[in-house]
C-alpha cells in the first residue's frame, strides 16, 4: 500500500510540474501573440498613413505645379505644338493605296 501511495504521489507531483510548465509556455506564447498583434496594428496604421500621403502627393494640381516649377514645363498650346508630316506611303514604298 505504501508503494502505491508513493507512486501516486510522484505521479501527482510530476503532473503538477508539467501543468506549471504548460501554463508558463501558454503565458509566454500569449505575450508573443499580443506583441505580434500590436505590431500588426502599428504597421497597418503606418500603411494607411502612407496611402493617404501617396494620394495627396499625386493630385493633378501638385503634379502640374511641380512640372512647371522644377522641370520648367509648360502647358501644350497650338502655338507651341509642332506637327510632323509623314511622307506618303505610296511614294516611299512604290505602291498605291
GROMACS .gro file of C-alpha atoms in nm:
model
   97
    1UNK     CA    1   0.000   0.000   0.000
    2UNK     CA    2   0.287   0.235   0.085
    3UNK     CA    3   0.445   0.173  -0.252
    4UNK     CA    4   0.119   0.259  -0.434
    5UNK     CA    5   0.086   0.582  -0.234
    6UNK     CA    6   0.446   0.674  -0.321
    7UNK     CA    7   0.387   0.607  -0.692
    8UNK     CA    8   0.069   0.813  -0.685
    9UNK     CA    9   0.249   1.098  -0.503
   10UNK     CA   10   0.525   1.100  -0.765
   11UNK     CA   11   0.261   1.096  -1.042
   12UNK     CA   12   0.074   1.390  -0.886
   13UNK     CA   13   0.397   1.589  -0.840
   14UNK     CA   14   0.506   1.516  -1.199
   15UNK     CA   15   0.161   1.610  -1.327
   16UNK     CA   16   0.166   1.935  -1.127
   17UNK     CA   17   0.513   2.026  -1.258
   18UNK     CA   18   0.404   1.950  -1.613
   19UNK     CA   19   0.094   2.169  -1.564
   20UNK     CA   20   0.306   2.458  -1.434
   21UNK     CA   21   0.541   2.426  -1.732
   22UNK     CA   22   0.249   2.423  -1.978
   23UNK     CA   23   0.090   2.728  -1.812
   24UNK     CA   24   0.423   2.913  -1.831
   25UNK     CA   25   0.461   2.832  -2.201
   26UNK     CA   26   0.099   2.931  -2.262
   27UNK     CA   27   0.151   3.270  -2.097
   28UNK     CA   28   0.476   3.326  -2.286
   29UNK     CA   29   0.310   3.245  -2.618
   30UNK     CA   30   0.013   3.468  -2.533
   31UNK     CA   31   0.251   3.759  -2.470
   32UNK     CA   32   0.422   3.694  -2.805
   33UNK     CA   33   0.085   3.686  -2.981
   34UNK     CA   34  -0.012   4.016  -2.817
   35UNK     CA   35   0.318   4.174  -2.928
   36UNK     CA   36   0.267   4.047  -3.283
   37UNK     CA   37  -0.089   4.182  -3.292
   38UNK     CA   38   0.029   4.517  -3.160
   39UNK     CA   39   0.299   4.534  -3.427
   40UNK     CA   40   0.042   4.436  -3.690
   41UNK     CA   41  -0.189   4.718  -3.582
   42UNK     CA   42   0.102   4.962  -3.585
   43UNK     CA   43   0.208   4.855  -3.934
   44UNK     CA   44  -0.150   4.875  -4.062
   45UNK     CA   45  -0.177   5.230  -3.928
   46UNK     CA   46   0.153   5.321  -4.094
   47UNK     CA   47   0.037   5.168  -4.424
   48UNK     CA   48  -0.286   5.368  -4.413
   49UNK     CA   49  -0.091   5.687  -4.340
   50UNK     CA   50   0.141   5.618  -4.633
   51UNK     CA   51  -0.157   5.554  -4.862
   52UNK     CA   52  -0.301   5.893  -4.765
   53UNK     CA   53   0.038   6.057  -4.826
   54UNK     CA   54   0.063   5.888  -5.165
   55UNK     CA   55  -0.283   6.009  -5.266
   56UNK     CA   56  -0.206   6.363  -5.153
   57UNK     CA   57   0.126   6.367  -5.339
   58UNK     CA   58  -0.033   6.254  -5.666
   59UNK     CA   59  -0.301   6.520  -5.700
   60UNK     CA   60  -0.316   6.670  -6.050
   61UNK     CA   61  -0.263   7.025  -5.923
   62UNK     CA   62   0.050   6.926  -5.734
   63UNK     CA   63   0.191   6.734  -6.031
   64UNK     CA   64   0.124   7.030  -6.260
   65UNK     CA   65   0.286   7.273  -6.015
   66UNK     CA   66   0.597   7.055  -5.982
   67UNK     CA   67   0.619   7.016  -6.359
   68UNK     CA   68   0.610   7.393  -6.403
   69UNK     CA   69   0.843   7.482  -6.115
   70UNK     CA   70   1.103   7.205  -6.113
   71UNK     CA   71   1.100   7.085  -6.475
   72UNK     CA   72   1.020   7.420  -6.637
   73UNK     CA   73   0.744   7.254  -6.839
   74UNK     CA   74   0.454   7.448  -6.984
   75UNK     CA   75   0.105   7.364  -7.099
   76UNK     CA   76   0.079   7.249  -7.458
   77UNK     CA   77  -0.095   7.501  -7.679
   78UNK     CA   78  -0.139   7.516  -8.057
   79UNK     CA   79   0.120   7.796  -8.065
   80UNK     CA   80   0.395   7.570  -7.927
   81UNK     CA   81   0.282   7.245  -8.092
   82UNK     CA   82   0.481   7.122  -8.388
   83UNK     CA   83   0.317   6.877  -8.622
   84UNK     CA   84   0.529   6.627  -8.809
   85UNK     CA   85   0.412   6.521  -9.152
   86UNK     CA   86   0.495   6.174  -9.269
   87UNK     CA   87   0.585   6.115  -9.630
   88UNK     CA   88   0.319   5.943  -9.835
   89UNK     CA   89   0.345   5.566  -9.822
   90UNK     CA   90   0.295   5.514 -10.197
   91UNK     CA   91   0.595   5.735 -10.277
   92UNK     CA   92   0.816   5.558 -10.026
   93UNK     CA   93   0.714   5.200 -10.098
   94UNK     CA   94   0.620   5.242 -10.461
   95UNK     CA   95   0.266   5.112 -10.408
   96UNK     CA   96  -0.068   5.281 -10.435
   97UNK     CA   97  -0.318   5.276 -10.152
   0.00000   0.00000   0.00000
